[in-house]
Every structure is written in structure tokens, then in C-alpha cells.
CSV table of C-alpha atoms in Angstrom, one decimal:
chain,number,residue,atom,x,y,z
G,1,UNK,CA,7.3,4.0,23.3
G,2,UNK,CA,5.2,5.5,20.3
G,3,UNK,CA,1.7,6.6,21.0
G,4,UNK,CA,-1.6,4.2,20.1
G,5,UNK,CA,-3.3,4.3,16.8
G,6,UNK,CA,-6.6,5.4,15.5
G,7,UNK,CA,-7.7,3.7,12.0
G,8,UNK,CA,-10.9,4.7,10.7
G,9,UNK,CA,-12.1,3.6,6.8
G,10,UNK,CA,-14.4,6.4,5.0
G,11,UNK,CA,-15.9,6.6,1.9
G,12,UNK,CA,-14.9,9.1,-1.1
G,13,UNK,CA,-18.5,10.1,-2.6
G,14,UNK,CA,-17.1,12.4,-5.3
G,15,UNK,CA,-12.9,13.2,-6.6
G,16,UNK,CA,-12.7,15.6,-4.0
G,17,UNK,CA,-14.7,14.8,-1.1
G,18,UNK,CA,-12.7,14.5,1.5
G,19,UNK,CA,-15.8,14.5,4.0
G,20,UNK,CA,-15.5,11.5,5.8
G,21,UNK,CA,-12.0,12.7,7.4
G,22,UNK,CA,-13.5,16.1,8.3
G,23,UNK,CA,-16.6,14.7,10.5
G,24,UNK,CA,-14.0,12.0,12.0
G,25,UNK,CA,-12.4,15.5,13.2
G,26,UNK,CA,-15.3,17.1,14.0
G,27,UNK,CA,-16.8,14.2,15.6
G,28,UNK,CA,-14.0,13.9,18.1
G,29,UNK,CA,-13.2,10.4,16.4
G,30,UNK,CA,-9.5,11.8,15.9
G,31,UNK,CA,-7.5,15.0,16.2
G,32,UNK,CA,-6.3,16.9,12.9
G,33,UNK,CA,-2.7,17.3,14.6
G,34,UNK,CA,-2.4,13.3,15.2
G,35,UNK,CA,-2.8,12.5,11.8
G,36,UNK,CA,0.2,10.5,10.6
G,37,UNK,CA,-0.8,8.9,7.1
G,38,UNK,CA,-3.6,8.1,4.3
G,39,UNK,CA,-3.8,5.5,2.3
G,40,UNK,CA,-7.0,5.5,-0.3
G,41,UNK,CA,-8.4,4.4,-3.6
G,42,UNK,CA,-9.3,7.2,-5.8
G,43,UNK,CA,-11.4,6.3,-9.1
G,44,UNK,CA,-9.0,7.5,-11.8
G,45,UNK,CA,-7.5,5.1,-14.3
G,46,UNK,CA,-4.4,4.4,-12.4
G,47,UNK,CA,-1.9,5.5,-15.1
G,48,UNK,CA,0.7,8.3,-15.5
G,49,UNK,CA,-2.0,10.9,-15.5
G,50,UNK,CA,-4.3,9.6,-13.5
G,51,UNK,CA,-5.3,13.4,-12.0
G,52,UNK,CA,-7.7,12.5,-9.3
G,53,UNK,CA,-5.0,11.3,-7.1
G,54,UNK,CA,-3.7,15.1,-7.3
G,55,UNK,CA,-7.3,15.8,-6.6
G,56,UNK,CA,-7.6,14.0,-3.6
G,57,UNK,CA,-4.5,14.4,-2.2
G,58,UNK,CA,-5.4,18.6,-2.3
G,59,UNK,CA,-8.7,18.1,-0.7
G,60,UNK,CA,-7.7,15.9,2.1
G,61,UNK,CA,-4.9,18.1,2.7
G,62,UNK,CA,-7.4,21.2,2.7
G,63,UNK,CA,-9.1,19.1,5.4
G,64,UNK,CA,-6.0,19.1,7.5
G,65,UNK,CA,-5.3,22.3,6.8
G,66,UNK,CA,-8.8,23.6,7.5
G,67,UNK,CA,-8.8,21.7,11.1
G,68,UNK,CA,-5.1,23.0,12.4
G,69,UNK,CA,-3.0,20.6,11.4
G,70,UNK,CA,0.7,22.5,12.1
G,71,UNK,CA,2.0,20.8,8.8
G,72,UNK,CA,-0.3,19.2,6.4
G,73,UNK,CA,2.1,19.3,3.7
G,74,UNK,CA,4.1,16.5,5.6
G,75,UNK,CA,2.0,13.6,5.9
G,76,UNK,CA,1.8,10.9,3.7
G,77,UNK,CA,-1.5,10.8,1.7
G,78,UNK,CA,-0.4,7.4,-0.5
G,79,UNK,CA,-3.0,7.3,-3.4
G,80,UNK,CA,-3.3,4.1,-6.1
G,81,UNK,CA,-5.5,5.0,-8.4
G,82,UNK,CA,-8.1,3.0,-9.9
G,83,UNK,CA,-11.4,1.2,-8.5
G,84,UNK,CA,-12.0,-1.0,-11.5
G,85,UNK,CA,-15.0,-3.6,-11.4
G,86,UNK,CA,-16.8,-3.2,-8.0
G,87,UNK,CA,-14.2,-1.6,-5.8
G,88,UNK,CA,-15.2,1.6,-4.2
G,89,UNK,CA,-13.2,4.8,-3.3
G,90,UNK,CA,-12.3,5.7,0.3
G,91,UNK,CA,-9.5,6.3,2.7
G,92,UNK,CA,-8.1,4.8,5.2
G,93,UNK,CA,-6.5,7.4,8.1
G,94,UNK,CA,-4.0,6.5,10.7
G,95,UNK,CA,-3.5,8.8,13.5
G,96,UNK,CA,-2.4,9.0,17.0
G,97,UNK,CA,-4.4,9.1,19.9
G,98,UNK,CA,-4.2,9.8,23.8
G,99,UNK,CA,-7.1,7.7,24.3
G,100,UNK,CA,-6.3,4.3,24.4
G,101,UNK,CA,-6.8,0.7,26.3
G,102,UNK,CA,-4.0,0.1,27.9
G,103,UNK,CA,-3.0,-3.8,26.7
G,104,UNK,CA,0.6,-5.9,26.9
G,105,UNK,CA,-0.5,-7.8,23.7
G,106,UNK,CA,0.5,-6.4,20.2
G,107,UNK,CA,-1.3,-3.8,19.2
G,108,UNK,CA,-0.9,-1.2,16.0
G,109,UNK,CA,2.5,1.0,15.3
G,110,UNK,CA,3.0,3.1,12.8
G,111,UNK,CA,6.1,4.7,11.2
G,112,UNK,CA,6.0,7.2,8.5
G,113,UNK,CA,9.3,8.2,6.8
G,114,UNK,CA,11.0,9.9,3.7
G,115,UNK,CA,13.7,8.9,1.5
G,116,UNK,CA,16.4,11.0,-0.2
G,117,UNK,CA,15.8,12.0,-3.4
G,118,UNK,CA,15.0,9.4,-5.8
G,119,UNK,CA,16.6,10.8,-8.8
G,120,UNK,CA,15.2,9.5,-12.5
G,121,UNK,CA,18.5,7.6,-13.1
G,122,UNK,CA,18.3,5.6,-9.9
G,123,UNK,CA,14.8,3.6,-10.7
G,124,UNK,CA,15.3,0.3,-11.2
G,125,UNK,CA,18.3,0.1,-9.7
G,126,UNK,CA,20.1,-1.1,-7.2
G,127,UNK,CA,20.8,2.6,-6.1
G,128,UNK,CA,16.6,3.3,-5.8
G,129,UNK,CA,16.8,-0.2,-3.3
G,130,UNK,CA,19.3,1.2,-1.2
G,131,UNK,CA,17.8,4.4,-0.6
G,132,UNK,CA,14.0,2.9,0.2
G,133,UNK,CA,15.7,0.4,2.2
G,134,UNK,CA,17.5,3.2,4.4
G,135,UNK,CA,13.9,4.8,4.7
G,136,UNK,CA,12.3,1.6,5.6
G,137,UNK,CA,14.7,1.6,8.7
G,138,UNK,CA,14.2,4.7,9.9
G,139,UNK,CA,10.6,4.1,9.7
G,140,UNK,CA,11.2,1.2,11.8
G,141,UNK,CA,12.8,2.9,14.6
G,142,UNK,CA,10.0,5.6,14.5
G,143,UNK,CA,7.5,3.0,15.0
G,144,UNK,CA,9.0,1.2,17.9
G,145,UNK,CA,9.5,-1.8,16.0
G,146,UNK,CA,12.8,-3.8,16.4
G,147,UNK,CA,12.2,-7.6,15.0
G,148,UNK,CA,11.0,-7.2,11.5
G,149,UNK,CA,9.4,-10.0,11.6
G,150,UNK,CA,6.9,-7.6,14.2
G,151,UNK,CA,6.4,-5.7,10.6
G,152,UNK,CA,3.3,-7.0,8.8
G,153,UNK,CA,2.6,-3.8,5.7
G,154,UNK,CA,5.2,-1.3,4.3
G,155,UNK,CA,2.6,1.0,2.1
G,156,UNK,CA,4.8,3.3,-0.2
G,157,UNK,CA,4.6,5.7,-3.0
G,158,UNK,CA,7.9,6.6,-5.0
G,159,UNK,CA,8.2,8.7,-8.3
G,160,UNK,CA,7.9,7.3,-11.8
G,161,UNK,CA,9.2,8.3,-14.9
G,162,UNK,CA,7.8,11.3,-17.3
G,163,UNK,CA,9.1,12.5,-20.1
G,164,UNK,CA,10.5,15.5,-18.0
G,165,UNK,CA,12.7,13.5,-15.6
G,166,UNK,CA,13.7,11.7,-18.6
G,167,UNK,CA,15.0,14.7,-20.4
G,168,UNK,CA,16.2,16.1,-16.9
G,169,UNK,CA,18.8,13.0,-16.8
G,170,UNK,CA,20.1,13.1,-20.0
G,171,UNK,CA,20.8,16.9,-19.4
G,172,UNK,CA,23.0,15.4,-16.7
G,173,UNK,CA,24.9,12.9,-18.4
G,174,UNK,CA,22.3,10.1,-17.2
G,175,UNK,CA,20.3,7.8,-18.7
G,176,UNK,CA,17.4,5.9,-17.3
G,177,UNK,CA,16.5,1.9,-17.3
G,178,UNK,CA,13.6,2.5,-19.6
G,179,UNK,CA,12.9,5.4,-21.4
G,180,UNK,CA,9.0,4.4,-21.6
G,181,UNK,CA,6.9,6.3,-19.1
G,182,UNK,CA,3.8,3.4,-18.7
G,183,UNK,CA,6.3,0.9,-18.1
G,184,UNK,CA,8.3,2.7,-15.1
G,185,UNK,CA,5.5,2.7,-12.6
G,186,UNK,CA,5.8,-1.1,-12.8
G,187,UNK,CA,9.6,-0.8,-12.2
G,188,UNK,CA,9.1,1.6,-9.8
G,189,UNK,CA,6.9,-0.4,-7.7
G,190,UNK,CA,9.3,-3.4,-8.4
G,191,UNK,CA,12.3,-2.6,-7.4
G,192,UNK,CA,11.2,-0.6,-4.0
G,193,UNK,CA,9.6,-3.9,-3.0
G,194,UNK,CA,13.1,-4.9,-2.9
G,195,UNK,CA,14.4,-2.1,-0.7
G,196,UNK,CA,11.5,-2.8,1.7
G,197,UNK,CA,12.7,-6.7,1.4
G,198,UNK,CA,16.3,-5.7,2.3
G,199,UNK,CA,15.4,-3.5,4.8
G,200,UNK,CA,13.2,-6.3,6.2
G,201,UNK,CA,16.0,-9.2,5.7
G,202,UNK,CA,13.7,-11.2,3.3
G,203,UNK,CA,16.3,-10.9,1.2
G,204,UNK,CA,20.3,-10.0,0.3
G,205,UNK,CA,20.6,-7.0,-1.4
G,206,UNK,CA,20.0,-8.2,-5.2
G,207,UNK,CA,22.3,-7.6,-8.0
G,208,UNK,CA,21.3,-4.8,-10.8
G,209,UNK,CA,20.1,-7.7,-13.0
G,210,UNK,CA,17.8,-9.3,-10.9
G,211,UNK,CA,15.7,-6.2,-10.5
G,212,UNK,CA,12.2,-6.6,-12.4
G,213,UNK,CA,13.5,-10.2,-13.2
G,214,UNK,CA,14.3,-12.5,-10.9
G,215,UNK,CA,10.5,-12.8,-9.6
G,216,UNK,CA,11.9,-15.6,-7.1
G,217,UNK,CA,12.7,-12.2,-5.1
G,218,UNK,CA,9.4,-10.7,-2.9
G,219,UNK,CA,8.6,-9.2,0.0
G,220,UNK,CA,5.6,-10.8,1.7
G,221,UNK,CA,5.0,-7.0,3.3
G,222,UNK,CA,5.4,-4.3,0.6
G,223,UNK,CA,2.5,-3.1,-1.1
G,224,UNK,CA,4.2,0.0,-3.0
G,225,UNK,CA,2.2,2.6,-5.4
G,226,UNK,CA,4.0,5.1,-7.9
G,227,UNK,CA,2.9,8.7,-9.3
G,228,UNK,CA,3.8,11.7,-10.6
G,229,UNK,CA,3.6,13.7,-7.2
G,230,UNK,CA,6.7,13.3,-5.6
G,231,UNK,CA,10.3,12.5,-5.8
G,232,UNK,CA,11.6,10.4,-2.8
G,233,UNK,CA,10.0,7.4,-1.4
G,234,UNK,CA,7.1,7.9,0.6
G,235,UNK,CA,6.9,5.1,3.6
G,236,UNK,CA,4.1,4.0,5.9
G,237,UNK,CA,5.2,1.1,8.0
G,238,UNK,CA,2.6,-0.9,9.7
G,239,UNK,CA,3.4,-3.6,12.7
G,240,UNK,CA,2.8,-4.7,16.1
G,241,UNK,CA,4.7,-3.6,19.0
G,242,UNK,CA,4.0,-5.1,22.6
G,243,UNK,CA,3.0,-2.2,25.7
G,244,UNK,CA,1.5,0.5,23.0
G,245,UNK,CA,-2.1,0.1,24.1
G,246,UNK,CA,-5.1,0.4,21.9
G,247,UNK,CA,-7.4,-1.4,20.0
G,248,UNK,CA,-6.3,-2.3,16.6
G,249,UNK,CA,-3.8,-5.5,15.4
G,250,UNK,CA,-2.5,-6.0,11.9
G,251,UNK,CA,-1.5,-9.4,10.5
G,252,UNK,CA,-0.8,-10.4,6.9
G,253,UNK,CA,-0.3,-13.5,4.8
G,254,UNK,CA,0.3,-13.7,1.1
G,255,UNK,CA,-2.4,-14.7,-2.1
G,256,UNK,CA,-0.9,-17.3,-4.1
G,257,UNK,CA,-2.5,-17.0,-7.3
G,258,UNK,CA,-5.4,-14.0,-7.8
G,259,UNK,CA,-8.2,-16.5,-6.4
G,260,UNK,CA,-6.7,-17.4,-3.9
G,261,UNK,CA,-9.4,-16.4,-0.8
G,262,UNK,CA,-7.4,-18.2,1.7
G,263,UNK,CA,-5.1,-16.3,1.6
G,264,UNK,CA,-6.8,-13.4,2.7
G,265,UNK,CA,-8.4,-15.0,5.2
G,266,UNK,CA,-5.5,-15.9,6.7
G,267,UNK,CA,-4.3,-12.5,6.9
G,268,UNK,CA,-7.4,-11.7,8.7
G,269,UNK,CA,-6.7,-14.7,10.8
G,270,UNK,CA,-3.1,-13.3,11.2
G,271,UNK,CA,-4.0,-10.6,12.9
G,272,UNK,CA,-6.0,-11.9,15.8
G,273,UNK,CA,-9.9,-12.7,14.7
G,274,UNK,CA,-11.1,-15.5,16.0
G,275,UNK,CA,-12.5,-17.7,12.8
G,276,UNK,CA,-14.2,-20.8,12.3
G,277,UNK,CA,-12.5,-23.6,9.8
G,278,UNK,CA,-14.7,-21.9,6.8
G,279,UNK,CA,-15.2,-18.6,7.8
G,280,UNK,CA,-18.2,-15.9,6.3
G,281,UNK,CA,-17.9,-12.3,5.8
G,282,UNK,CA,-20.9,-12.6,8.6
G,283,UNK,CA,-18.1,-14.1,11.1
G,284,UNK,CA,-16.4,-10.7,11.0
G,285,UNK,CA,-18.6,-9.1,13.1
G,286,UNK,CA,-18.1,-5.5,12.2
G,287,UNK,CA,-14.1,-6.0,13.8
G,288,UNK,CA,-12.4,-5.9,10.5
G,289,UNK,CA,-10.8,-2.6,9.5
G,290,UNK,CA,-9.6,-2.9,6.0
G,291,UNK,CA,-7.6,-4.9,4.1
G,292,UNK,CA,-4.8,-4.0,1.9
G,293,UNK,CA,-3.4,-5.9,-1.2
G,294,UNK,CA,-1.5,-6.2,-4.0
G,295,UNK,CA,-2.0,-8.5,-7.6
G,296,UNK,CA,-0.6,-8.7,-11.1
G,297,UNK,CA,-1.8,-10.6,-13.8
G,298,UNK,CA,0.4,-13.9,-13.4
G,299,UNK,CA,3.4,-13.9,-16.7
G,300,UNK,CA,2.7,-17.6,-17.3
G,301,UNK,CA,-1.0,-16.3,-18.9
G,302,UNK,CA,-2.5,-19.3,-17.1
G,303,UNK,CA,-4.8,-19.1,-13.5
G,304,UNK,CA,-4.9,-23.0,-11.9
G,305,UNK,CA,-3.8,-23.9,-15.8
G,306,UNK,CA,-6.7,-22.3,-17.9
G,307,UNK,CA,-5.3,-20.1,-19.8
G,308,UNK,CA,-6.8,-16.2,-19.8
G,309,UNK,CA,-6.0,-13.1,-22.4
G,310,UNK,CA,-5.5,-9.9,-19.9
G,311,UNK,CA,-1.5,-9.7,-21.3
G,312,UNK,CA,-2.6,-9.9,-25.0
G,313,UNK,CA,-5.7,-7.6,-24.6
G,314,UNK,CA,-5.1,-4.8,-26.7
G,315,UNK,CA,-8.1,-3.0,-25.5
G,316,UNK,CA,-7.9,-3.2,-21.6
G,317,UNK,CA,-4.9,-3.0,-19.9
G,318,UNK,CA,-3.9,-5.6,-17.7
G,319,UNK,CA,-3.6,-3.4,-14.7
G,320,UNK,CA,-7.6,-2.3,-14.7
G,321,UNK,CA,-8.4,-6.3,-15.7
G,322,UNK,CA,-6.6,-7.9,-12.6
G,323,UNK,CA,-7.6,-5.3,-10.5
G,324,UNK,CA,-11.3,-5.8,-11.1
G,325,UNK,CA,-11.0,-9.6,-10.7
G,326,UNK,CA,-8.9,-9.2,-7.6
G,327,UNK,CA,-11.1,-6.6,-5.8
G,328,UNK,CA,-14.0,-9.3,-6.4
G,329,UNK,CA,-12.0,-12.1,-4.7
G,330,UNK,CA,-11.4,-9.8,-2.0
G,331,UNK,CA,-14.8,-7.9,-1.6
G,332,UNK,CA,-16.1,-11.9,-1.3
G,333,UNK,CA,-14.1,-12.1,1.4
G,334,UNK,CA,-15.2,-9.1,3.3
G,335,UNK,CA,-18.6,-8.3,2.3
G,336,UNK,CA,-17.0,-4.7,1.6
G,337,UNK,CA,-16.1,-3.6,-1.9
G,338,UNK,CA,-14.0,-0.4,-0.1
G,339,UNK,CA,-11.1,-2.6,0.0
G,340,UNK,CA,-7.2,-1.5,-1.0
G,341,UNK,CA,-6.5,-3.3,-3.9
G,342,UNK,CA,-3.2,-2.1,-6.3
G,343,UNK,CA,-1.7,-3.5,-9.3
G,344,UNK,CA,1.7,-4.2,-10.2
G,345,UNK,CA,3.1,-6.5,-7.9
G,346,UNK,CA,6.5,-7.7,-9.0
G,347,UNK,CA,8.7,-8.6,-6.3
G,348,UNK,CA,5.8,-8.3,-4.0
G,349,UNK,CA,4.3,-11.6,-3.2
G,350,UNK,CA,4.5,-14.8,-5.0
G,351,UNK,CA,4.2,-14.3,-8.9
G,352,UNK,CA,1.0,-13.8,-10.2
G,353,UNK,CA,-0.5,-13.5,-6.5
G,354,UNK,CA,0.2,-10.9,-3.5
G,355,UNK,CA,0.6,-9.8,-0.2
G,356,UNK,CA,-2.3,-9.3,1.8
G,357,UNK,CA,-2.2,-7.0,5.5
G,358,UNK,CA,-5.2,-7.0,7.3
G,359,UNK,CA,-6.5,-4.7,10.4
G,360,UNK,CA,-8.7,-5.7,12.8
G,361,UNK,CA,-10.4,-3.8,15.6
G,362,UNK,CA,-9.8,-6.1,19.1
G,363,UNK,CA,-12.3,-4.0,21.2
């Protein structure tokens, strides 16, 4: 049986403060050798060069390092960059802890994993989805979680292209599904939602040419992030498992279209809160953790039929537009603005909507 969870939100005042995880440390809150995972906003502009993911990523690791960690450099800090419109940077930590209320109900797991090497050639195809979906198992097993459907978020970050890894394939003999580097992080994302949905059986392993295409393909689970700072699929794997003790549940749902607040709501429902028919951010009562999603702007143009402009806008990209109007829907919900909220969601949730993961604290 795995060991109980500790999930704390902190803010991020500045690029590099990584504060808030050193007083949880300090504090007693949590233990810098329990640590299992991140997963934070940081306010860069989400792109290929967004730096202050690299920026956050050193100074939580300092933190780490700083408090005894034995090996900082292993655990997953999974950054999406970008807190467009009201939504506000901060962290989410996962850890371990030997401190725990003992319960038989389900209560938090979590499995952190590694892929092999995702090599440039393999994104966006069916070679990337068999390797995240190998990870995805293994993360499974680590978490104590055999039913999948006991699996409510798979958070993942997985390389993109650059004009290096590019070059570094053809100087194999390889070439690459797209040779534009903007463009990958969207395939990137894409087609490991599919190796989370394999792994999960959503779905039946898809052929090369429904990858980025065939958008009747999702996971309702994966939220998955891209960058420049690593080259395998990073995997935290977030479920329920019966006997672990503790105080925190997860649940999810999916959003159907970007204003779609019941959705998120249900998620919250989903994972144990009691709520009344039309709930309030007041109704929360402090219990609710975080919550996690994922958007795009929908391909069709059109939210509820009125038509909107975010995939002509020359000036803004869609990406920074969606996740503004998102990040308000949710922030509505919650009364919080520090929610998770990353773009590109193809094969992840319903077109033009999202999956949602919620965590509550149960007492």
C-alpha cells in the first residue's frame, strides 16, 4: 500500500520565489524528502521560450535542495506557463506523509513516472503514444491503483520541438511530423493525451492518422503540458485508492464547451463535497484544494453558436485568449483566481471544452 498524501496550494509572488514550499517545510506542513511532484502556473507567455518555467523549476528545486531532499533532480516540477487574464501563479505540491487519518474510503494516490526517451521523430506519432502509455502504467502500479476507472488526473509534461531536435533528426536520417516549432507543443500535448487514453482504456490504440485529427478521440483525465526542458514524458498520476488513509479525495468531470461552469462543479462534486443543487464558491467552505483544467479555443469558431475571432486574431494568440476566458469561468467557480488552467487540449476532453480534476480536503 503507498503512503497518504499531503497537497498544499502556495502562491508564487515573484519568477523565482519559491517561498511558499520552503515555510510548508519549515513549518512542519511537509517533509522535503516526501516530496513526490509540482504542478504550478508560472507567468510567462506559455510559448517555446517561455523562460520562467526554467526559472521556477531552479528555485523550487534550490528549495529541495536547500531542505535535504536526497534527489531533487528527480521529481517532477510540471510547469504550464502562462496566467493570462486574472489567473494567478502558484504551486501545487504533492508529498507523502506519515501522518495520516486512517480511513477505508478513497482517499489521494499518487504515481510519478518517466518514459523512455521521446526522441524528436516520435511526436505525433503513434510511437510517442506507445511510450507515454507504458509510462502511464507504471505510474499506475506505483500509485496502488488497479481499476482505471479509480484514475481521475494524469498531469504530464513531454518535450516539443526546437529547431535543434529538428536538425538533430535529420542528422539521423529522421524527419519530424511538423517542422514548425509553435505548432509542436500542440501536437505534443495531443498525441500524449492519447497514450494516457490507451493506457487508461478510453480508447484502442489509434492509427498514425488519427493523431491531432480525429478529435472524436479524448481522454476525460489527461491534462498534459509541453517545454523545452526535457526529453521523455514526465507523468503524475492522480486517483483514489481504498485503505491509504488521509485527508484528501480527487474527482473529475469534463467542461463541454469553455463556459461550461457545470462542469466544474461537478468535478468538485466528483470528488466528495457535499453541494446544494446551485452551489456558491461560499458552499466550499475552505475544503477545496485546487482545481486543474484543460481548454482550447473550440475549431468550429462558434461558443453556444455566436461566433468569436480568437483563431483569426492576428494579434493575440489563441492560447493566451482562451486561457484568460477559461481561468474566469473557473475562478467564478472557486472564488480563487490560483487555479491550473492550460491550453491546448486536443484529444483531451470534448472539443472546444476540457477535463476538469478537482481536490478536495475531507477533514
Amino acid at each position: 500500500m503507498p503512503d497518504p498524501i499531503e497537497v498544499r496550494k502556495v502562491p508564487i509572488e515573484s519568477v523565482t520565489d519559491a517561498s511558499g514550499l520552503s515555510r510548508l517545510i519549515a513549518d512542519g506542513v511537509i517533509e522535503a524528502g516526501r516530496v513526490l511532484a509540482v504542478i504550478g502556473k508560472t507567468e510567462g507567455n506559455g510559448g517555446v521560450n517561455d523562460y520562467t518555467r526554467i526559472l521556477a523549476d531552479r528555485a523550487f528545486r534550490e528549495v529541495l535542495t536547500e531542505h535535504g531532499h536526497p534527489a531533487p533532480e528527480s521529481v517532477p516540477l510540471v510547469w504550464s506557463g502562462g496566467t493570462d487574464g486574472i489567473l494567478s501563479p502558484h504551486a501545487t505540491i504533492f508529498a507523502t506523509t506519515a501522518d495520516a487519518p486512517a480511513s477505508e474510503e478513497p482517499r489521494l494516490s499518487v504515481g510519478v513516472a518517466m518514459s523512455e526517451v521521446i526522441l524528436p521523430e516520435d511526436i505525433g506519432r503513434p510511437a510517442m503514444v506507445e511510450k507515454v502509455a507504458a509510462g502511464v502504467r507504471e505510474a499506475m502500479k506505483i500509485a496502488g491503483i488497479d481499476d482505471p476507472r479509480d484514475v481521475h488526473y494524469v498531469q504530464t509534461k513531454t518535450p516539443l520541438l526546437t529547431l535543434a531536435t529538428i536538425t538533430d533528426a535529420k542528422s539521423r536520417g529522421q524527419d519530424t511530423a511538423i517542422e514548425e516549432t509553435g505548432p509542436s507543443m500542440d501536437l505534443s500535448n495531443s498525441t500524449t493525451a492519447l497514450g494516457i487514453a490507451v493506457a487508461l482504456g478510453e480508447i484502442e490504440m489509434p492509427a498514425a492518422g488519427q493523431i491531432h485529427k480525429d478529435l472524436s478521440l479524448y481522454s476525460s483525465v489527461a491534462s498534459c503540458s509541453s517545454g523545452v526542458e526535457l526529453d521523455r514524458a514526465q507523468i503524475v498520476l492522480v486517483g483514489n485508492v481504498r485503505g491509504i488513509g488521509g485527508r484528501y479525495r480527487i474527482g473529475h468531470s469534463v467542461m463541454k464547451d469553455a463556459l461550461d461552469a457545470d462542469g466544474i462543479w461537478e468535478a468538485i462534486r466528483d470528488c466528495g463535497l457535499p453541494l446544494p443543487e446551485r452551489p456558491h464558491p461560499s458552499d466550499l467552505g475552505g475544503r477545496l484544494v485546487n482545481v486543474f483544467m484543460k481548454c482550447e479555443a473550440d475549431p468550429s469558431g462558434r461558443v453556444r453558436g455566436r461566433r468569436n475571432i480568437m483563431l483569426d486574431d492576428s494579434d493575440v494568440h489563441w492560447h493566451r485568449q482562451i486561457k484568460a476566458a477559461a481561468g474566469g469561468v473557473a475562478a467564478s467557480v472557486t472564488g480563487d483566481p490560483a487555479v491550473f488552467v492550460s491550453v491546448a487540449a486536443v484529444h483531451q476532453g470534448p472539443s472546444g471544452g476540457g477535463p476538469v480534476a478537482a481536490i478536495a480536503d475531507l477533514g
